[in-house]
CSV table of C-alpha atoms in Angstrom, one decimal:
chain,number,residue,atom,x,y,z
U,1327,UNK,CA,124.3,91.1,74.2
U,1328,UNK,CA,125.8,91.2,77.8
U,1329,UNK,CA,123.9,94.3,78.8
U,1330,UNK,CA,120.6,93.1,77.7
U,1331,UNK,CA,121.1,89.7,79.9
U,1332,UNK,CA,120.2,91.6,83.3
U,1333,UNK,CA,117.1,92.9,81.9
U,1334,UNK,CA,115.9,90.4,80.3
U,1335,UNK,CA,116.2,88.0,83.8
U,1336,UNK,CA,114.5,91.0,85.9
U,1337,UNK,CA,111.8,90.9,83.8
U,1338,UNK,CA,110.9,87.4,83.8
U,1339,UNK,CA,111.4,87.7,87.4
U,1340,UNK,CA,109.2,90.6,87.8
U,1341,UNK,CA,106.7,89.0,85.5
U,1342,UNK,CA,107.2,85.5,87.3
U,1343,UNK,CA,106.1,87.1,90.4
U,1344,UNK,CA,103.3,89.5,89.4
U,1345,UNK,CA,101.8,85.9,87.8
U,1346,UNK,CA,101.6,84.6,91.0
U,1347,UNK,CA,99.8,87.1,92.5
U,1348,UNK,CA,96.6,87.0,89.9
U,1349,UNK,CA,93.3,85.0,89.5
U,1350,UNK,CA,91.3,83.7,86.4
U,1351,UNK,CA,89.9,87.3,86.4
U,1352,UNK,CA,93.0,88.8,85.2
U,1353,UNK,CA,94.9,86.2,82.8
U,1354,UNK,CA,95.6,88.3,79.7
U,1355,UNK,CA,99.2,89.5,78.3
U,1356,UNK,CA,99.1,92.5,80.7
U,1357,UNK,CA,98.6,92.6,83.8
U,1358,UNK,CA,95.6,95.3,85.3
U,1359,UNK,CA,95.1,94.2,89.3
U,1360,UNK,CA,98.1,95.6,90.3
U,1361,UNK,CA,97.3,98.6,88.5
U,1362,UNK,CA,93.7,99.2,89.2
U,1363,UNK,CA,94.7,98.6,93.2
U,1364,UNK,CA,97.0,101.0,92.9
U,1365,UNK,CA,94.6,103.8,90.7
U,1366,UNK,CA,92.0,102.9,93.4
U,1367,UNK,CA,94.0,104.0,96.0
U,1368,UNK,CA,94.9,107.0,95.0
U,1369,UNK,CA,91.3,107.7,93.5
U,1370,UNK,CA,89.8,108.9,96.6
U,1371,UNK,CA,92.1,111.8,97.8
U,1372,UNK,CA,92.2,113.2,94.1
U,1373,UNK,CA,88.6,113.5,94.0
U,1374,UNK,CA,88.6,115.1,97.7
U,1375,UNK,CA,91.3,117.8,97.0
U,1376,UNK,CA,88.9,118.4,93.7
U,1377,UNK,CA,85.5,118.2,95.4
U,1378,UNK,CA,86.4,119.9,98.9
U,1379,UNK,CA,83.3,118.5,100.5
U,1380,UNK,CA,82.6,119.7,104.2
U,1381,UNK,CA,85.4,119.7,106.8
U,1382,UNK,CA,83.5,116.7,109.3
U,1383,UNK,CA,84.6,113.5,110.6
U,1384,UNK,CA,83.2,110.8,107.8
U,1385,UNK,CA,84.5,113.7,105.0
U,1386,UNK,CA,87.6,114.0,107.0
U,1387,UNK,CA,88.2,110.0,106.4
U,1388,UNK,CA,87.2,110.0,103.0
U,1389,UNK,CA,90.6,111.0,101.2
U,1390,UNK,CA,91.6,107.6,102.6
U,1391,UNK,CA,88.8,105.6,101.5
U,1392,UNK,CA,91.2,103.9,99.2
U,1393,UNK,CA,93.8,102.8,101.5
U,1394,UNK,CA,90.8,102.3,104.2
U,1395,UNK,CA,88.8,99.7,101.8
U,1396,UNK,CA,91.2,98.1,99.9
U,1397,UNK,CA,95.3,98.2,102.1
U,1398,UNK,CA,93.4,97.5,104.9
U,1399,UNK,CA,90.1,95.9,104.6
U,1400,UNK,CA,90.6,93.6,101.9
U,1401,UNK,CA,94.1,92.9,103.3
U,1402,UNK,CA,92.1,91.9,106.5
U,1403,UNK,CA,89.6,90.0,104.8
U,1404,UNK,CA,92.2,88.0,102.5
U,1405,UNK,CA,93.7,86.9,105.7
U,1406,UNK,CA,91.3,86.1,107.7
U,1407,UNK,CA,89.4,84.4,105.4
U,1408,UNK,CA,92.0,81.9,104.6
U,1409,UNK,CA,93.1,80.9,107.6
U,1410,UNK,CA,89.7,81.0,109.8
U,1411,UNK,CA,87.2,81.3,107.0
U,1412,UNK,CA,84.5,78.4,107.2
U,1413,UNK,CA,81.3,80.0,106.1
U,1414,UNK,CA,81.0,80.9,102.4
U,1415,UNK,CA,78.9,83.7,100.8
U,1416,UNK,CA,75.8,82.0,98.9
U,1417,UNK,CA,76.8,81.8,95.1
U,1418,UNK,CA,73.9,83.9,94.4
U,1419,UNK,CA,75.3,86.8,96.3
U,1420,UNK,CA,79.0,86.2,95.8
U,1421,UNK,CA,79.3,84.2,92.2
U,1422,UNK,CA,80.5,81.2,91.4
U,1423,UNK,CA,83.8,80.2,91.9
U,1424,UNK,CA,84.5,82.7,94.8
U,1425,UNK,CA,86.0,81.4,98.1
U,1426,UNK,CA,84.7,84.8,100.2
U,1427,UNK,CA,83.6,84.1,104.0
U,1428,UNK,CA,81.4,86.1,106.4
U,1429,UNK,CA,84.2,85.8,108.7
U,1430,UNK,CA,86.7,87.7,106.2
U,1431,UNK,CA,83.9,90.1,105.8
U,1432,UNK,CA,83.4,90.7,109.0
U,1433,UNK,CA,86.9,91.0,109.8
U,1434,UNK,CA,87.3,93.6,106.9
U,1435,UNK,CA,84.8,95.8,108.6
U,1436,UNK,CA,86.4,95.2,112.0
U,1437,UNK,CA,90.0,96.4,110.6
U,1438,UNK,CA,88.3,99.0,108.5
U,1439,UNK,CA,86.3,100.6,111.6
U,1440,UNK,CA,89.3,100.5,113.7
U,1441,UNK,CA,91.6,101.9,111.3
U,1442,UNK,CA,89.1,105.1,110.7
U,1443,UNK,CA,88.8,105.2,114.8
U,1444,UNK,CA,92.8,105.5,115.2
U,1445,UNK,CA,93.1,108.2,112.0
U,1446,UNK,CA,90.0,110.3,113.5
U,1447,UNK,CA,91.5,110.0,117.2
U,1448,UNK,CA,95.0,110.8,115.7
U,1449,UNK,CA,93.6,114.2,113.9
U,1450,UNK,CA,91.2,115.6,116.5
U,1451,UNK,CA,91.1,116.9,120.0
U,1452,UNK,CA,90.4,114.9,122.7
U,1453,UNK,CA,87.7,117.1,123.9
U,1454,UNK,CA,85.7,116.7,120.7
U,1455,UNK,CA,84.7,113.2,119.8
U,1456,UNK,CA,82.6,112.8,116.9
U,1457,UNK,CA,79.3,112.8,116.8
U,1458,UNK,CA,76.9,109.4,117.3
U,1459,UNK,CA,75.7,110.2,113.9
U,1460,UNK,CA,78.5,110.8,112.3
U,1461,UNK,CA,79.8,107.2,113.9
U,1462,UNK,CA,77.0,105.2,112.9
U,1463,UNK,CA,77.6,106.7,109.2
U,1464,UNK,CA,81.1,105.9,109.2
U,1465,UNK,CA,80.2,102.0,110.3
U,1466,UNK,CA,77.4,102.2,108.0
U,1467,UNK,CA,79.5,103.0,104.5
U,1468,UNK,CA,82.2,100.6,106.1
U,1469,UNK,CA,79.8,97.6,106.4
U,1470,UNK,CA,78.2,98.6,103.0
U,1471,UNK,CA,81.4,98.7,101.0
U,1472,UNK,CA,82.6,95.1,102.7
U,1473,UNK,CA,79.5,93.2,102.0
U,1474,UNK,CA,79.5,94.7,98.3
U,1475,UNK,CA,83.1,93.8,97.9
U,1476,UNK,CA,82.3,89.7,99.2
U,1477,UNK,CA,79.1,89.8,96.6
U,1478,UNK,CA,81.3,91.1,93.7
U,1479,UNK,CA,83.2,88.4,91.3
U,1480,UNK,CA,84.9,91.0,89.6
U,1481,UNK,CA,88.2,93.0,90.0
U,1482,UNK,CA,86.7,95.6,92.6
U,1483,UNK,CA,90.1,97.7,93.1
U,1484,UNK,CA,88.8,100.5,91.0
U,1485,UNK,CA,84.7,100.9,92.1
U,1486,UNK,CA,85.1,99.9,96.0
U,1487,UNK,CA,87.0,103.1,96.9
U,1488,UNK,CA,84.2,105.4,94.6
U,1489,UNK,CA,81.7,103.5,96.1
U,1490,UNK,CA,83.4,104.0,99.8
U,1491,UNK,CA,84.4,107.5,99.5
U,1492,UNK,CA,80.7,107.8,98.2
U,1493,UNK,CA,79.0,106.5,100.8
U,1494,UNK,CA,81.3,108.4,103.3
U,1495,UNK,CA,80.5,111.9,102.0
U,1496,UNK,CA,76.4,110.9,102.3
U,1497,UNK,CA,76.8,110.3,105.4
U,1498,UNK,CA,78.9,113.5,106.5
């Protein structure tokens, strides 16, 4: 009986912590949002290994699509949107009950572009800068993915990295 007490306390504490990070979209007995986040971060990398696209700049960034769009973009959008966001997305686009802001979306775009640029610069030879068309393609993929994230009221941790990954490959 004494052996079970620490586990019950640990499970209760973990459950309380996990439930504090959910919203109305994830209100069942099993919290799936966190699992979707992990799968969403890993899925582009797994697909990239299976598909082996051409080795150019957008395709090089593509395996990191999940981490870039969810880990960096979503985090920046949330932080900036909560702290500095004033202009809300229209309810007709973002759905009722959402608190997503233009400022949060702009922060996500800037953060993902900066991270993609830093990732490219850290792995590419300095004498070979990326082509303008590739930079424009990456920028379009980032903007499209961030606006899509702002305009959805669903749990986007699974499909958003796939959309970003696909648009990066199309930009290649």
